[in-house]
Amino acid sequence: MSFFLQLTISGLAIGSVYALIALGFVVVYKATRVLNFAQGDMMMIGAFVTFTLSSTHGWPFFVALGVTLVASFFLGFVIERLVLRPMLGQPVFSIIIVTIGLAWLMRGIAGMAFGHSEQRITFPFSGESVRLPGVDVTLSAENIATLTMTMLTFLAFFVFFQRTRWGIAMRATASNQDVAQMMGINVNRISALAWGLAGVVGTLAGVILGMLGFLFIHVGDTALRAFPAAVLGGLDATGGAVVGGAILGVAETLFGGYLGGAYRELMAWILLIVVLLVRPFGLFGSKDIERV
Amino acid sequence: MTTTQFTDRTRAVEQKGLEIRDVSLRFGGVHALDGVSFDVKPGELLSIIGPNGAGKSSLLNCISGFYRPQQGGIYLDGQDLTRLKPHQIAGRGIGRVFQNIELFSHLTVLENVMLGRHHALRPKWWADALYFAPRQLRKELEHRRVAEEIIDFVEIEKYRQMPVGQLSYGLQKRVELARALAMEPAVLLLDEPVGGMNQEETEDMVRYILDVKEQLGTTVVLIEHHMGVVVDISDRVVVIDFGRKVAEGPPREIAQHPEVLRVYLGKGGDPE
């Protein structure tokens, strides 16, 4: 039983990283209908910047993280302005290919700037842990930080989408771009905002992975493993990203724990295929209804 | 009614007309609009009629900025709208109600209405950083109050916290009207506002349109196939066929105009 609970907890921690990456996919997809294959590499850059500031330059961890979050918002903003905006009106397929190019470009630059070796971001409370009374389960400081950060992020996003005028404008733009413009909404600014937010959640996910010891220039590939989480929840559903991430993380860890590591990787893709067969628009995604 | 403050405020806004000058719009070899010119006078209700595919909605799309005409200009207050983007045109005071219901169906009635106010009337996005500052909060409350007045104006106060997707067709049309009014437009574009409505819903909608014109003093451009409605409420009528303007005049005259009877109502047909 305690083995099961322990696996579930680490599954949830991994799942929340998936959820954050999935949220990045969802935000950009909702606002612009583009699948951003550069999400993983935006995440990698954010993680490396935090690592450089905190480990190399000795900034306190949370200051380094805060500064990187702000910077990654602007990185997303700038990427949208310089690379995506000129592609406006081109077929979605071309834009997606551009994001793949962007991903490899960032990876190349990161290789030059940060080197090719594996790093770890030191979390200030690293090594400490909490033992849950009653059940024989240990929560590491990293686990607690991961779950807290993810929950706070999703709470913030929820409030943003439900309550603020820019959040509501984003939902409006996702539902009908032409009409949103007639309401005076500048849809270009909405798409820049979406990319900025994708940068922020990417950095958070990257820093968490870095704390767990996964920081190297190809860590962006992990984002592709979070992709099933986004599809599982529904590509246009923010809440779906949380549930999709959690399911994926727990399923993966349980499979790995009981059947052996080799089965771990398989799980994500088995889940993806099954969900696409049963509910092609995801668990919470909106079914496309064409009115004629 | 509690609409006094809202109506007073809008009446204080200077009435504006539109000038449409020699507008031509082509899609490849198809002339959707071919040298169309007419004026919409401040405060008047002008109807555009014509058979399906004549170019009426294309013309509205040119005014809104979705299409950019290859030739000609559309002027509001002397400023050429054809150079602006749709969200800028909305910000200049052109409101629109679409032919098919185009509400944000997951948002509530109130959110739909507030959306129009928030963006068209608040161009300073950096001010949002100070969202919780007292001045912003006061503005927000003011927006909210006017939104409620507009909701009262079209009598949908009962439904204001409901997602609009759950409302009936006639009510959704009213929400669309409210959302357009929330931007306090100088000119309101209505694309078939009573299309698909029953007799009662049509009468309600006509009453709201007349209220908008008379109480708020808004200039209205109306596209409508319902000839009874057009003749009853229009000040003037413009007839478009195959992208050209074929007639213009007061509704009673237009209803008898030989060219109109030919292109629109069939040869020598009865207007009713």
XYZ file of C-alpha atoms in Angstrom, chain A residues 77 85 161-190 286 291, chain B residues 64 66 85-87 90-91 94-96 98 101-107 111-112 115-116 118-120 122-125 128 131 179-180 183:
68
model
C 6.239 37.994 -26.495
C 3.324 37.636 -36.577
C -9.250 33.352 -17.435
C -12.425 33.701 -15.375
C -12.095 37.126 -13.848
C -9.784 39.505 -15.670
C -10.763 41.350 -18.805
C -7.712 40.105 -20.691
C -8.494 36.547 -19.700
C -12.065 36.899 -20.881
C -10.815 38.568 -24.065
C -8.572 35.555 -24.651
C -11.501 33.200 -24.286
C -13.551 35.378 -26.613
C -10.768 35.409 -29.206
C -10.421 31.643 -28.947
C -14.117 31.245 -29.612
C -14.453 33.710 -32.516
C -11.657 35.894 -33.753
C -13.703 38.102 -36.122
C -16.303 38.979 -33.551
C -13.632 39.580 -30.926
C -12.164 42.200 -33.237
C -15.557 43.848 -33.581
C -15.594 44.135 -29.802
C -12.442 46.204 -30.075
C -10.125 43.381 -29.025
C -6.687 43.580 -30.589
C -6.214 39.915 -31.496
C -2.520 40.370 -32.277
C -1.965 41.478 -28.724
C -3.924 38.467 -27.480
C -14.877 21.063 -27.190
C -23.442 25.343 -38.006
C -16.120 46.922 -40.232
C -12.895 42.699 -42.441
C -7.914 47.416 -38.480
C -11.236 45.953 -37.304
C -10.532 46.502 -33.604
C -14.755 49.249 -33.355
C -12.890 51.648 -31.068
C -18.843 51.400 -35.166
C -20.907 48.701 -33.460
C -22.195 45.622 -35.212
C -24.068 39.928 -37.005
C -25.668 34.838 -33.865
C -22.026 35.398 -33.030
C -22.053 35.531 -29.256
C -19.397 33.975 -27.073
C -21.666 31.176 -25.967
C -19.572 30.026 -22.998
C -19.545 33.497 -21.470
C -19.506 39.022 -19.644
C -20.551 39.344 -23.283
C -16.452 42.686 -23.272
C -17.631 45.410 -25.618
C -13.783 46.896 -21.790
C -11.941 46.833 -25.021
C -13.540 49.375 -27.292
C -10.422 51.306 -22.775
C -7.583 51.478 -25.235
C -4.879 52.007 -22.602
C -3.848 48.436 -21.929
C -4.598 47.395 -16.520
C -6.224 47.293 -12.194
C -23.222 43.861 -26.561
C -22.995 46.207 -29.533
C -19.514 50.084 -26.907
